[in-house]
PDB file of C-alpha atoms and ligand atoms in Angstrom:
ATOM      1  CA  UNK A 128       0.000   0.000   0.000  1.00  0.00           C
ATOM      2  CA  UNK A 129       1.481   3.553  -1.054  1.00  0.00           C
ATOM      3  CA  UNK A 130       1.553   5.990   2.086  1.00  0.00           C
ATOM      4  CA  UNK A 131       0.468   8.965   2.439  1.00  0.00           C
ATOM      5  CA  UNK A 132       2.814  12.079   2.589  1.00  0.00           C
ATOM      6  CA  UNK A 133       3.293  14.184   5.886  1.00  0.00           C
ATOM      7  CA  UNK A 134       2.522  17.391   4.307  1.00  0.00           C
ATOM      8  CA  UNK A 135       1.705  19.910   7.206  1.00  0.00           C
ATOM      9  CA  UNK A 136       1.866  19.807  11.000  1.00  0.00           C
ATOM     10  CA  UNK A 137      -0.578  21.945  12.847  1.00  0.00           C
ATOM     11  CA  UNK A 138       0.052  23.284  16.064  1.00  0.00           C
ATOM     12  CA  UNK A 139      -1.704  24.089  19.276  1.00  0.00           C
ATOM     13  CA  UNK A 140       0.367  26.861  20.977  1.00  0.00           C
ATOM     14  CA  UNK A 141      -0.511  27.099  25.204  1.00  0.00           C
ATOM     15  CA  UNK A 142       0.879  24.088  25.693  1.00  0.00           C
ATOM     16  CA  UNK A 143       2.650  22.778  23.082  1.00  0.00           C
ATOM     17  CA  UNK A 144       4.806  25.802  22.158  1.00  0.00           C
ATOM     18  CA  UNK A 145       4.802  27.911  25.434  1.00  0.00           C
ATOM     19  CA  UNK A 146       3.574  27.250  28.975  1.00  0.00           C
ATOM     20  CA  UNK A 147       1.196  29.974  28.519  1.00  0.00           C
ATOM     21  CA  UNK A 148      -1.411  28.075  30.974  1.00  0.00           C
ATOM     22  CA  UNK A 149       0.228  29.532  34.040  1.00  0.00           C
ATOM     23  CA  UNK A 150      -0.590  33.086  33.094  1.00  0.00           C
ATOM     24  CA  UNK A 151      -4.263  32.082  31.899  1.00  0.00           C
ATOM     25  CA  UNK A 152      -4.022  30.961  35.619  1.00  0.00           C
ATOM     26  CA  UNK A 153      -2.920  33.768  37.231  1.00  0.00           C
ATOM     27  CA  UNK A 154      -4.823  36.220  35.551  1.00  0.00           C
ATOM     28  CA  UNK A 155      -8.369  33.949  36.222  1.00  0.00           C
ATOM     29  CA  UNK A 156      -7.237  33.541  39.633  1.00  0.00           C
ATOM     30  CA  UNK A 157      -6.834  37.799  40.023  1.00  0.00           C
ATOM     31  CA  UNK A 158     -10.242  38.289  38.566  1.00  0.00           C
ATOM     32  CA  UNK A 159     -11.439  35.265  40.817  1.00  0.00           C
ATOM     33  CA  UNK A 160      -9.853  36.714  43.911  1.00  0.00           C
ATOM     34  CA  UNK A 161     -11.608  39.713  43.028  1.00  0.00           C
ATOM     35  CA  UNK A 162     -15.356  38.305  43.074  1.00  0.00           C
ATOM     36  CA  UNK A 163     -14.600  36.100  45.729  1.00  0.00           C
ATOM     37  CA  UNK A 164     -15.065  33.255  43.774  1.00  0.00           C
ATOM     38  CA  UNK A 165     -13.066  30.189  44.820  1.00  0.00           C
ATOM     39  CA  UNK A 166     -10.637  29.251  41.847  1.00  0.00           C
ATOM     40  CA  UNK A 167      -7.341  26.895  42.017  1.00  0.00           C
ATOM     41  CA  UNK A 168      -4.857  25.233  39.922  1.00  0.00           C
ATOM     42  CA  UNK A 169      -6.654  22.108  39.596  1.00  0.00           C
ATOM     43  CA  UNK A 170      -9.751  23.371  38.286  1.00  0.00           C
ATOM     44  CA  UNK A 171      -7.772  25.555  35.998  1.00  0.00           C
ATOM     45  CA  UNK A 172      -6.728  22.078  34.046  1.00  0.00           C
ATOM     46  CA  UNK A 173     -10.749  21.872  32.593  1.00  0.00           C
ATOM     47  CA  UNK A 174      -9.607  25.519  31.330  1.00  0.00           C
ATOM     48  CA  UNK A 175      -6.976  24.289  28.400  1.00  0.00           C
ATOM     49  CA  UNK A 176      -7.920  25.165  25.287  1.00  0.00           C
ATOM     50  CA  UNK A 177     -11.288  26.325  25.611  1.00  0.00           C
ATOM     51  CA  UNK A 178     -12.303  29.841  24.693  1.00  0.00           C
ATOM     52  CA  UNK A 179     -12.540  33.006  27.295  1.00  0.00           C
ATOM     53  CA  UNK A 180     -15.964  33.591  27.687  1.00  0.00           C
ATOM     54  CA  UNK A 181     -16.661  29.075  28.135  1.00  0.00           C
ATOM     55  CA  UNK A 182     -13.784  29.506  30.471  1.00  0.00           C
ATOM     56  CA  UNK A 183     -15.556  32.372  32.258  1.00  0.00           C
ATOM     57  CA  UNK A 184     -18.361  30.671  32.361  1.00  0.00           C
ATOM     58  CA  UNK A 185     -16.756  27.625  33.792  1.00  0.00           C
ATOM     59  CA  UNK A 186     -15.252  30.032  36.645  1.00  0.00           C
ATOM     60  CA  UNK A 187     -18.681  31.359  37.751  1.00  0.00           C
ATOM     61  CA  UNK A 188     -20.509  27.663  37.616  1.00  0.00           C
ATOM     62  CA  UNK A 189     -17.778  26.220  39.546  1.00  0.00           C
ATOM     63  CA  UNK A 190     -18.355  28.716  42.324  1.00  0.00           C
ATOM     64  CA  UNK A 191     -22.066  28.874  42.022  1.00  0.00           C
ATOM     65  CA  UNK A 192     -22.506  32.015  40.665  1.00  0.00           C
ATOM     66  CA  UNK A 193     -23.472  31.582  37.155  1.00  0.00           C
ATOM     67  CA  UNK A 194     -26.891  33.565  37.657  1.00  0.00           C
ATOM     68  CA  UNK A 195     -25.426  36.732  39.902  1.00  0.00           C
ATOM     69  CA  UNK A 196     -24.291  38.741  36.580  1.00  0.00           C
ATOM     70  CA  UNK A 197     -25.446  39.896  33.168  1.00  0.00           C
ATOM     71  CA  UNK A 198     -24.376  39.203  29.918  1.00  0.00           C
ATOM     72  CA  UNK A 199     -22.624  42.533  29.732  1.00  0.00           C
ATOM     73  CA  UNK A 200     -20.999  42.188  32.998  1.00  0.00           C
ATOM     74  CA  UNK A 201     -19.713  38.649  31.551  1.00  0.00           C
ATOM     75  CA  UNK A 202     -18.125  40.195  29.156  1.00  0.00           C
ATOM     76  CA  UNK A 203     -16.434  43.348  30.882  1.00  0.00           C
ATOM     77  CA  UNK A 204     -15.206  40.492  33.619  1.00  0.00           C
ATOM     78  CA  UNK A 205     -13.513  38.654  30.017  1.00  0.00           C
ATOM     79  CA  UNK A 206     -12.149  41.894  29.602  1.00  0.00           C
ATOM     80  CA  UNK A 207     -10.305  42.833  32.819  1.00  0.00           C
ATOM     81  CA  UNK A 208      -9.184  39.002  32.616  1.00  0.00           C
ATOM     82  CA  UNK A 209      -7.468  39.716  29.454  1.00  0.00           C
ATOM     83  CA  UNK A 210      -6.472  43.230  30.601  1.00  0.00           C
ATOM     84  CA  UNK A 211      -4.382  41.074  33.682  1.00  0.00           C
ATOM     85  CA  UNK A 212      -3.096  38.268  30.626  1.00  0.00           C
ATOM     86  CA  UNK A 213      -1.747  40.635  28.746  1.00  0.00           C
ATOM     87  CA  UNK A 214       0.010  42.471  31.423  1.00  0.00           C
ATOM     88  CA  UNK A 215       1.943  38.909  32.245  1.00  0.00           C
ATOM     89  CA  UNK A 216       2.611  37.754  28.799  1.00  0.00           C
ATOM     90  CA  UNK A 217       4.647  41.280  28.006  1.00  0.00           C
ATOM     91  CA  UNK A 218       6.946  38.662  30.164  1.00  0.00           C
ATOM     92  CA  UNK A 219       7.255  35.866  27.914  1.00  0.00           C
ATOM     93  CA  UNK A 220      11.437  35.698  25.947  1.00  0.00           C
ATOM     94  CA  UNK A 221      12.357  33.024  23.584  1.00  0.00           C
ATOM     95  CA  UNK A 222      13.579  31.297  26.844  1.00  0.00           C
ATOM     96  CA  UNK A 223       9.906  30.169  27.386  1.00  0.00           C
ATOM     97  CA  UNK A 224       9.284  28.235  24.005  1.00  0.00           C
ATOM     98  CA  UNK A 225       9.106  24.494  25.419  1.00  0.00           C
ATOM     99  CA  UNK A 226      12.010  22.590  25.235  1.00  0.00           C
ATOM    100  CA  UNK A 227      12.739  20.487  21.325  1.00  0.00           C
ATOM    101  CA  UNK A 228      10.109  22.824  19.544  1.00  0.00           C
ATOM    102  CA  UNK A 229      12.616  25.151  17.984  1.00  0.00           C
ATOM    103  CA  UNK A 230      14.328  22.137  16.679  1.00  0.00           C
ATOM    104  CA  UNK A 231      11.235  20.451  15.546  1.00  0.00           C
ATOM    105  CA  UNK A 232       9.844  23.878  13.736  1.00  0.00           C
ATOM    106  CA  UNK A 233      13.440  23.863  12.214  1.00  0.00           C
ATOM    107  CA  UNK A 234      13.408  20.058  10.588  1.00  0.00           C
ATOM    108  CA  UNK A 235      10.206  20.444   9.270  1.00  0.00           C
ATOM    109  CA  UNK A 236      11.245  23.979   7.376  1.00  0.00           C
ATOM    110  CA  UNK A 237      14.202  22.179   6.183  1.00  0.00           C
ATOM    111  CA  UNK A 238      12.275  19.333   4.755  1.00  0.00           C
ATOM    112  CA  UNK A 239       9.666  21.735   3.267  1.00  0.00           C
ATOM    113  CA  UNK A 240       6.820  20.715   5.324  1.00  0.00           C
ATOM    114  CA  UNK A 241       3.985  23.361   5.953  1.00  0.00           C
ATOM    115  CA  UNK A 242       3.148  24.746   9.758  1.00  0.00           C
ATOM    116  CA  UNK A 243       0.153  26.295  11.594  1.00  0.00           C
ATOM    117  CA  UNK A 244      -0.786  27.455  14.377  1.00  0.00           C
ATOM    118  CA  UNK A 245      -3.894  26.945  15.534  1.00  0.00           C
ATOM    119  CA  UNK A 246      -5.045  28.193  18.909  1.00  0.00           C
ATOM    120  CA  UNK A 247      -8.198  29.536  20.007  1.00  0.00           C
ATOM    121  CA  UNK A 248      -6.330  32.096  21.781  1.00  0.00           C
ATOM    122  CA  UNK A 249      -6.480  35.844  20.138  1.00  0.00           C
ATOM    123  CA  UNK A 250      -3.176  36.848  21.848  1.00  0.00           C
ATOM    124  CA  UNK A 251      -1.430  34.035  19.780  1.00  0.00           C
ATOM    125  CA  UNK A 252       0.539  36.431  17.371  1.00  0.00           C
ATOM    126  CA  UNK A 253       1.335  38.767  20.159  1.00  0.00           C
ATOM    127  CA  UNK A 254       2.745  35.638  21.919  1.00  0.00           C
ATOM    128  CA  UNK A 255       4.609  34.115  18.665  1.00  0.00           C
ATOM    129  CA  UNK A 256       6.315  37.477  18.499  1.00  0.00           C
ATOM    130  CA  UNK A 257       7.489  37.731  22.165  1.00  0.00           C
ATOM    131  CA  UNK A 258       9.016  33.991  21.314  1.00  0.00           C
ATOM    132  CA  UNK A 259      10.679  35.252  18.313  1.00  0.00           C
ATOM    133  CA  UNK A 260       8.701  32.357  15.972  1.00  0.00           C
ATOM    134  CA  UNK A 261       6.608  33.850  13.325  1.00  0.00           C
ATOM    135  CA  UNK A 262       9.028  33.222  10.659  1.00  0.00           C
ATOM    136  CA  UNK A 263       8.689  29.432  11.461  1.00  0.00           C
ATOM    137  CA  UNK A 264       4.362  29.541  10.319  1.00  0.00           C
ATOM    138  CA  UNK A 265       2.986  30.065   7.454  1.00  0.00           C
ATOM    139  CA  UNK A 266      -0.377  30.160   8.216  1.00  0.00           C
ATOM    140  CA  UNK A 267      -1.994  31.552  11.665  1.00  0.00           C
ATOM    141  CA  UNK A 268      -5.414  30.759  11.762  1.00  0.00           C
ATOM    142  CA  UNK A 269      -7.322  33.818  13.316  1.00  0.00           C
ATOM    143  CA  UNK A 270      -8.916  32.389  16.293  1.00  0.00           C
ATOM    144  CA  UNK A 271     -11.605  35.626  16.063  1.00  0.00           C
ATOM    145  CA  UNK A 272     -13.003  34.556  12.228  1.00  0.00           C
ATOM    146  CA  UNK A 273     -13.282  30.770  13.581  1.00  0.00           C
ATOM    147  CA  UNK A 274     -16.901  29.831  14.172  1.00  0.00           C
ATOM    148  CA  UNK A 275     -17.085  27.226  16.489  1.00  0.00           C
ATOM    149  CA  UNK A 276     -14.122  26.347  18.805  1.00  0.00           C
ATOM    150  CA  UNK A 277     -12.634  23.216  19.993  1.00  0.00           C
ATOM    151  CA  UNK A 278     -13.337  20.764  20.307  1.00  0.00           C
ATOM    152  CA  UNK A 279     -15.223  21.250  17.181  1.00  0.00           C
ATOM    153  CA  UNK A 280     -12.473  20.368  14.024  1.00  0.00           C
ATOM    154  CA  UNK A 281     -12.846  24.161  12.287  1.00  0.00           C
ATOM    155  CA  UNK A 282      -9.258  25.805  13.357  1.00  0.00           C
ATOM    156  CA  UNK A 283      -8.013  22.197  12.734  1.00  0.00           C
ATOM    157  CA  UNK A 284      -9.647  22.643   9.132  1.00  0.00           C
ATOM    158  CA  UNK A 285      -8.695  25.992   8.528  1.00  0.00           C
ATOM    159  CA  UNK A 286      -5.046  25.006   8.619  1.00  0.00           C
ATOM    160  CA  UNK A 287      -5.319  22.297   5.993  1.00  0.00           C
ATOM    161  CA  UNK A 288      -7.696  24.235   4.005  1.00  0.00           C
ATOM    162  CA  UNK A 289      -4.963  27.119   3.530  1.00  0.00           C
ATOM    163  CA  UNK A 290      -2.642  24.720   2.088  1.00  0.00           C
ATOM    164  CA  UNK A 291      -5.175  22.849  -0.075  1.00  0.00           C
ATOM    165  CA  UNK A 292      -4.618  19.537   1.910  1.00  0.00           C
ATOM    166  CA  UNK A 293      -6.879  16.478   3.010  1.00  0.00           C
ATOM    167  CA  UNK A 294      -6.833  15.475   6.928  1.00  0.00           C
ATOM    168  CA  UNK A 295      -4.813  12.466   5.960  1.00  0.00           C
ATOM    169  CA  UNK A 296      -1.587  14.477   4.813  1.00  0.00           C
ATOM    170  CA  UNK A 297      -1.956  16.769   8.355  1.00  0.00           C
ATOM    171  CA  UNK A 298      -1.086  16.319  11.659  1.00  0.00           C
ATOM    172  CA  UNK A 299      -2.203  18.032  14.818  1.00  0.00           C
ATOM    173  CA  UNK A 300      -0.501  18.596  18.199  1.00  0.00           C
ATOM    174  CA  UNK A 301      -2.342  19.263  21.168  1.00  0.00           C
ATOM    175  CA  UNK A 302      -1.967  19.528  24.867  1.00  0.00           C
ATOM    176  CA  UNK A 303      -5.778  19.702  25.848  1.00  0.00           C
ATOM    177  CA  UNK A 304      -8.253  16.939  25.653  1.00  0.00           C
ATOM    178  CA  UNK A 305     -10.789  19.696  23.757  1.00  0.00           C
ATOM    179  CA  UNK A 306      -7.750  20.002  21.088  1.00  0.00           C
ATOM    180  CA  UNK A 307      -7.084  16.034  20.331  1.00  0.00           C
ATOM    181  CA  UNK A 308     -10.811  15.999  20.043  1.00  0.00           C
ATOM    182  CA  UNK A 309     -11.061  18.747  17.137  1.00  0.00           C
ATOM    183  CA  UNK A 310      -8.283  17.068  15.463  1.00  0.00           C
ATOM    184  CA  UNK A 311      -9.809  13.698  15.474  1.00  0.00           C
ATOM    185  CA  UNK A 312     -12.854  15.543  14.345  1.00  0.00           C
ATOM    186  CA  UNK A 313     -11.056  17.004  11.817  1.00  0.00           C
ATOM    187  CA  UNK A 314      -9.906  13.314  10.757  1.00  0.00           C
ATOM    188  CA  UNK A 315      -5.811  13.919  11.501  1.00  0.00           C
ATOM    189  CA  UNK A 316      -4.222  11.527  13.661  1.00  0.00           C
ATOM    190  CA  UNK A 317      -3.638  13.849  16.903  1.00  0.00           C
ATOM    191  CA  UNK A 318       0.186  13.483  18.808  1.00  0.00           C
ATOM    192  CA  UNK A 319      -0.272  14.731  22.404  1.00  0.00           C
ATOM    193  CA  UNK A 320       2.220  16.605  24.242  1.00  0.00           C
ATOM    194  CA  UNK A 321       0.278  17.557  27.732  1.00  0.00           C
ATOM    195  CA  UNK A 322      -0.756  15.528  30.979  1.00  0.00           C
ATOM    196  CA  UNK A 323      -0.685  11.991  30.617  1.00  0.00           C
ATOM    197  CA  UNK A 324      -3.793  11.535  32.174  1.00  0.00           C
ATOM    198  CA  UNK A 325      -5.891  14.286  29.593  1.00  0.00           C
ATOM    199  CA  UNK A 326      -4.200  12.516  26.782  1.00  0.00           C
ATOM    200  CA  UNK A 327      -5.910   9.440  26.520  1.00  0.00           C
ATOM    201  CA  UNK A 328      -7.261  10.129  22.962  1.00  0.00           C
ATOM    202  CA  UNK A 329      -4.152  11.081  21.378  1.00  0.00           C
ATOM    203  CA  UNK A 330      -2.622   8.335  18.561  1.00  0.00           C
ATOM    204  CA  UNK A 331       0.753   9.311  19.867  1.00  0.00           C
ATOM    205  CA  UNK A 332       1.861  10.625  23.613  1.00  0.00           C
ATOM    206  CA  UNK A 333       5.768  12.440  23.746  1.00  0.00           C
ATOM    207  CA  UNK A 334       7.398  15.080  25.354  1.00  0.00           C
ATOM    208  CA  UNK A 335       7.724  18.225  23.300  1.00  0.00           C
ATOM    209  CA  UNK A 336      11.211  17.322  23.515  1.00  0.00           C
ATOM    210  CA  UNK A 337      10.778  14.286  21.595  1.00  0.00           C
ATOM    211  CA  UNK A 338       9.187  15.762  19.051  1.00  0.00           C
ATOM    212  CA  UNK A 339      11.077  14.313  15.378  1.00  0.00           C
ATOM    213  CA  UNK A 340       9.459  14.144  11.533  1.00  0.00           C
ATOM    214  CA  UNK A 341      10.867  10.380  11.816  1.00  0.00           C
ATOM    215  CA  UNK A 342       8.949   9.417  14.774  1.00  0.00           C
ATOM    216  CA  UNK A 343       5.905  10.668  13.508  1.00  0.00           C
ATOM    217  CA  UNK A 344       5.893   9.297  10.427  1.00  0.00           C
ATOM    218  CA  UNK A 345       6.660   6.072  11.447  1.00  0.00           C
ATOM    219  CA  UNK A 346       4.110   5.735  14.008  1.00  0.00           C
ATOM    220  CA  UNK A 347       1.212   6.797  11.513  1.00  0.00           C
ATOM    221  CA  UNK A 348       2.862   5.117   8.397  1.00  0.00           C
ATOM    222  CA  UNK A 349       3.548   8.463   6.920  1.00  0.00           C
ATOM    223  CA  UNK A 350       6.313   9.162   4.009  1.00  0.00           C
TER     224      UNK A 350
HETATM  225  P1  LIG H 276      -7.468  34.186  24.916  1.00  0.00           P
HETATM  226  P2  LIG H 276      -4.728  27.277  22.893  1.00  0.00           P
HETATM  227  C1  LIG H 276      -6.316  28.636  24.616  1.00  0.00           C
HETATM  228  O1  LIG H 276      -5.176  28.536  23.817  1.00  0.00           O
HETATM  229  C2  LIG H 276      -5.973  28.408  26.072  1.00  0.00           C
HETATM  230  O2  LIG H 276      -5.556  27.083  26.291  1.00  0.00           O
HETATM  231  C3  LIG H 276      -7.179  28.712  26.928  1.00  0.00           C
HETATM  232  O3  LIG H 276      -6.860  28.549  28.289  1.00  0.00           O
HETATM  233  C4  LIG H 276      -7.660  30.143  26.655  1.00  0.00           C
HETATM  234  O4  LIG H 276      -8.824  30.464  27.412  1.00  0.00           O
HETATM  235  C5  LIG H 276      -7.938  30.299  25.165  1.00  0.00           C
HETATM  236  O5  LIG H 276      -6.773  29.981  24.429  1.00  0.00           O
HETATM  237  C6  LIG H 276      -8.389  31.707  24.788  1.00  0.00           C
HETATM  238  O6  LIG H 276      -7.325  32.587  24.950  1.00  0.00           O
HETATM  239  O7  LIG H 276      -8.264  34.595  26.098  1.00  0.00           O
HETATM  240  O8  LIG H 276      -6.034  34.645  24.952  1.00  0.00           O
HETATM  241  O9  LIG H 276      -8.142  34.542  23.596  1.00  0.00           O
HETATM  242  O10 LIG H 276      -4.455  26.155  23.848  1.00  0.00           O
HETATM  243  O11 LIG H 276      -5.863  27.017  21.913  1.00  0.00           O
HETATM  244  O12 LIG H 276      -3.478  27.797  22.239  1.00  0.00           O
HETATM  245 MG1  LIG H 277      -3.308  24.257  24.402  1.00  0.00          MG
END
């Protein structure tokens, strides 16, 4: 049987790229601290990869308090949240991308393999900047334009679509359970890079640091 060809690898980025989770964390838990709404590191885990305003939502049912705002309060509490997020991330150096993912974005230029990003999360450029990685991507899928968000497949699709590809020549990396789901969705096979115990879905678990074309390709009988 002829295999297929590993054309492009789409990426998550909180998680797979940078540990971007920890501010997410810190600014939820400032906004959080402000309401007095209980809010800890654990619960923050059901928090990867979904959107701001399902996250905020997430916050307030978690600490029963779902029904004490209005929609327009929701959304200036988003706000502040993001106000706090962006504050921290003005922190984040090329000394925060995760270890092996330079090298990884670096074999896959050389062997003239397409990359995207695609995260949910509309400070991703700002991010990819403060790493010093845009050059590596050549398509960032604009998490504001994408309709539904994981785990539904559409940022998945929007990557292959840009580069004219079928699911079977792409492969996603995820750290979040949401994010293996919209790749399988999207009908890649999904490599997971984040907590063993979220990553039960993913065709392939590694550490970002053993991220290599050969393994890859290999495991899913790729060319
Ligand atoms: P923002 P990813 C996601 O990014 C984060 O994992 C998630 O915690 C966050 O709420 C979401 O982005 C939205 O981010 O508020 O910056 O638009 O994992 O898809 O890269
Ligand atoms: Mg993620």
């Amino acid at each position: 049987m002829e295999k297929n060809k590993i054309k492009a690898v789409i990426f998550d980025l909180d998680g797979v790229i940078t540990d971007s989770a920890r501010y997410h964390y810190l600014a939820w838990k400032k906004l959080a601290d402000k309401l007095d709404i209980p809010f800890d590191e654990v619960y923050n885990e059901k928090l990867k990869g979904v959107s701001r305003m399902e996250s905020l939502e997430l916050i307030l049912k978690n600490g029963n308090a779902s029904g004490n705002y209005t929609e327009s309060q929701k959304i200036a509490m988003a706000e502040k949240k993001n106000d706090y997020y962006k504050e921290l991330i003005k922190q984040i150096t090329p000394a925060d991308i995760l270890p092996g993912i330079q090298e990884f974005l670096e074999e896959l230029k050389a062997e003239g393999i397409h990359t995207a990003l695609a995260s949910v999360s509309k400070n991703a450029p700002f991010i990819l900047g403060q790493l010093g990685l845009e050059q590596y991507f050549d398509y960032i899928a604009d998490a504001a334009k994408i309709p539904n968000a994981k785990p539904f497949p559409d940022i998945f699709l929007a990557g292959m679509e840009a580069f004219g590809l079928t699911p079977e020549e792409c492969v996603g990396i995820e750290d979040a359970r949401t994010g293996i789901e919209a790749i399988h969705r999207a009908g890649m096979k999904a490599v997971g890079v984040g907590t063993p115990s979220e990553m039960e879905e993913a065709d392939l678990l590694l550490d970002t640091s053993e991220l290599k074309l050969e393994t890859i390709k290999e495991k899913f009988l790729l060319d």
